[in-house]
Tab-separated table of C-alpha atoms in Angstrom:
chain	number	residue	atom	x	y	z
A	137	MET	CA	16.131	17.993	-1.057
A	138	ALA	CA	13.927	20.643	0.538
A	139	ASP	CA	11.362	19.618	3.143
A	140	LYS	CA	7.879	19.832	1.576
A	141	ASN	CA	5.974	19.724	4.904
A	142	LEU	CA	5.806	23.514	4.790
A	143	SER	CA	3.036	24.063	7.313
A	144	GLY	CA	4.671	22.047	10.074
A	145	LEU	CA	2.013	19.392	9.536
A	146	LYS	CA	2.998	16.048	11.002
A	147	LEU	CA	2.394	13.261	8.543
A	148	THR	CA	2.929	9.796	9.945
A	149	VAL	CA	4.316	6.764	8.211
A	150	ASP	CA	1.132	4.924	9.274
A	151	GLN	CA	-1.096	7.504	7.545
A	152	ILE	CA	0.808	7.194	4.292
A	153	SER	CA	1.037	3.389	4.386
A	154	ASP	CA	-2.715	3.165	5.106
A	155	GLU	CA	-3.450	5.331	2.067
A	156	ILE	CA	-1.152	3.176	-0.075
A	157	GLU	CA	-2.882	0.025	1.180
A	158	MET	CA	-6.313	1.454	0.312
A	159	GLY	CA	-5.195	2.348	-3.199
A	160	SER	CA	-6.169	0.443	-6.291
A	161	VAL	CA	-5.040	0.085	-9.863
A	162	ASP	CA	-7.977	2.136	-11.186
A	163	ALA	CA	-7.518	5.065	-8.784
A	164	THR	CA	-4.780	7.601	-8.228
A	165	ILE	CA	-4.326	8.930	-4.712
A	166	TYR	CA	-2.987	12.452	-4.390
A	167	LEU	CA	-1.575	13.950	-1.193
A	168	ASN	CA	-1.342	17.630	-0.432
A	169	PRO	CA	1.803	17.730	1.761
A	170	LYS	CA	0.851	21.133	3.191
A	171	THR	CA	-2.567	20.059	4.492
A	172	GLY	CA	-2.325	16.265	4.687
A	173	GLN	CA	-5.500	16.058	2.608
A	174	THR	CA	-5.791	13.188	0.168
A	175	ALA	CA	-7.890	12.890	-2.948
A	176	ARG	CA	-8.744	9.528	-4.512
A	177	ILE	CA	-9.329	9.993	-8.240
A	178	SER	CA	-10.886	7.070	-10.071
A	179	ALA	CA	-10.671	7.044	-13.844
A	180	LEU	CA	-13.417	4.414	-13.923
A	181	ALA	CA	-15.902	5.925	-11.460
A	182	MET	CA	-15.478	9.629	-12.233
A	183	VAL	CA	-15.903	11.637	-15.398
A	184	GLU	CA	-13.040	13.964	-16.296
A	185	GLU	CA	-14.782	17.053	-14.898
A	186	GLU	CA	-15.277	15.315	-11.514
A	187	GLN	CA	-11.625	14.305	-11.489
A	188	GLU	CA	-10.509	17.886	-12.169
A	189	GLU	CA	-12.830	19.239	-9.436
A	190	ALA	CA	-11.507	16.745	-6.875
A	191	ILE	CA	-7.894	17.632	-7.730
A	192	ALA	CA	-8.663	21.357	-7.472
A	193	ALA	CA	-10.412	20.858	-4.113
A	194	ALA	CA	-7.320	19.072	-2.777
A	195	GLY	CA	-5.082	22.012	-3.685
A	196	GLY	CA	-4.431	21.772	-7.410
A	197	GLU	CA	-2.290	19.316	-9.321
A	198	GLU	CA	0.890	21.417	-9.019
A	199	SER	CA	0.794	21.186	-5.204
A	200	LEU	CA	-0.085	17.484	-5.009
A	201	LEU	CA	2.061	14.376	-4.822
A	202	VAL	CA	0.934	11.049	-6.258
A	203	LEU	CA	1.054	8.182	-3.786
A	204	PRO	CA	2.327	4.857	-5.102
A	205	HIS	CA	0.003	1.929	-5.527
A	206	ILE	CA	0.980	-1.687	-5.205
A	207	GLU	CA	1.152	-3.376	-8.569
A	208	SER	CA	-0.229	-6.919	-8.610
A	209	HIS	CA	3.186	-8.388	-9.433
A	210	GLU	CA	4.630	-6.643	-6.371
A	211	GLY	CA	1.860	-7.962	-4.099
A	212	TYR	CA	2.411	-11.417	-5.559
A	213	ARG	CA	6.136	-11.150	-4.853
A	214	TRP	CA	5.370	-10.238	-1.226
A	215	MET	CA	3.229	-13.380	-0.891
A	216	GLU	CA	6.035	-15.494	-2.359
A	217	GLU	CA	8.551	-13.960	0.056
A	218	PHE	CA	6.248	-14.646	2.982
A	219	ALA	CA	5.642	-18.236	1.876
A	220	GLU	CA	9.411	-18.791	1.935
A	221	THR	CA	9.458	-17.855	5.639
A	222	VAL	CA	6.830	-20.425	6.650
A	223	THR	CA	8.329	-23.287	8.646
A	224	SER	CA	5.400	-25.722	8.428
A	225	GLU	CA	5.957	-28.020	5.439
A	226	ARG	CA	2.212	-28.613	5.173
A	227	LEU	CA	1.355	-24.906	5.042
A	228	CYS	CA	4.307	-24.164	2.767
A	229	GLY	CA	2.992	-26.726	0.283
A	230	MET	CA	-0.538	-25.362	0.494
A	231	LEU	CA	0.695	-21.825	-0.149
A	232	ALA	CA	2.778	-22.996	-3.110
A	233	VAL	CA	-0.354	-24.521	-4.657
A	234	ALA	CA	-2.400	-21.399	-3.820
A	235	LEU	CA	0.124	-19.126	-5.540
A	236	ASN	CA	-0.034	-21.093	-8.779
A	237	GLY	CA	-2.205	-19.541	-11.484
A	238	LYS	CA	-5.124	-17.149	-11.694
A	239	GLY	CA	-6.848	-16.308	-8.411
A	240	ALA	CA	-3.650	-16.618	-6.369
A	241	PHE	CA	-4.453	-13.654	-4.110
A	242	ARG	CA	-7.804	-15.088	-3.015
A	243	ARG	CA	-6.469	-18.635	-2.598
A	244	PHE	CA	-3.469	-17.390	-0.597
A	245	LYS	CA	-5.756	-15.595	1.867
A	246	ASP	CA	-8.168	-18.536	1.966
A	247	VAL	CA	-5.334	-20.896	2.938
A	248	LEU	CA	-4.111	-18.537	5.668
A	249	ALA	CA	-7.660	-18.276	7.069
A	250	SER	CA	-7.189	-21.788	8.494
A	251	PHE	CA	-3.882	-20.865	10.149
A	252	PRO	CA	-4.508	-17.975	12.595
A	253	LYS	CA	-0.908	-17.643	13.792
A	254	GLU	CA	0.485	-17.518	10.269
A	255	ARG	CA	-2.356	-15.239	9.116
A	256	GLN	CA	-1.254	-12.781	11.823
A	257	GLN	CA	2.372	-13.182	10.706
A	258	TRP	CA	1.307	-12.427	7.124
A	259	SER	CA	-0.526	-9.295	8.265
A	260	GLU	CA	2.594	-8.070	10.063
A	261	PHE	CA	4.822	-9.001	7.096
A	262	GLU	CA	2.577	-7.100	4.688
A	263	ARG	CA	2.379	-4.131	7.090
A	264	GLN	CA	6.180	-3.911	7.246
A	265	LYS	CA	6.326	-3.907	3.428
A	266	LEU	CA	3.769	-1.078	3.298
A	267	LEU	CA	5.659	0.951	5.906
A	268	ALA	CA	8.912	0.513	3.971
A	269	LEU	CA	7.177	1.620	0.758
A	270	ALA	CA	5.746	4.694	2.523
A	271	ARG	CA	9.170	5.654	3.917
A	272	GLU	CA	10.838	5.202	0.534
A	273	TRP	CA	8.164	7.306	-1.192
A	274	ALA	CA	8.483	10.046	1.434
A	275	ASP	CA	12.274	10.119	1.049
A	276	GLU	CA	11.957	10.366	-2.733
A	277	ASN	CA	9.537	13.298	-2.331
A	278	GLY	CA	11.426	15.179	0.354
A	279	LEU	CA	8.783	14.583	3.012
A	280	ARG	CA	9.478	14.064	6.671
A	281	LEU	CA	7.245	11.426	8.250
A	282	GLU	CA	6.747	10.885	11.965
A	283	ASN	CA	6.869	7.310	13.230
A	284	ARG	CA	3.520	7.660	15.031
């Protein structure tokens, strides 16, 4: 696949993963691979004309790539995977309860707030998932990303 970083612009895996992390279900994030410019288009907060103007300002839809966003089921799966790595039986049990039912994301983070070491481990675990997603997306779109 042809390299789409036509201007020699250096996009980093951290830049892309940060944009993915900041995404939301109600917004689409576009990347112009020639300039590195991103445009966050919210179907809820912007009328159609504003959306079209923002896309045009970023380089036009034909030159933009859509960044992935993390679906809630994927984020939930990441939390489950992390919980399986926890060695403390007490914390493992608390996370299992937190992940059960509506409000799991908030409860999961609330539980980890009382466990600083494991909260840091979760942050690193989640970061590695985001970096992997950014690399996969870049590969699929023929982009070359720098490590830093």
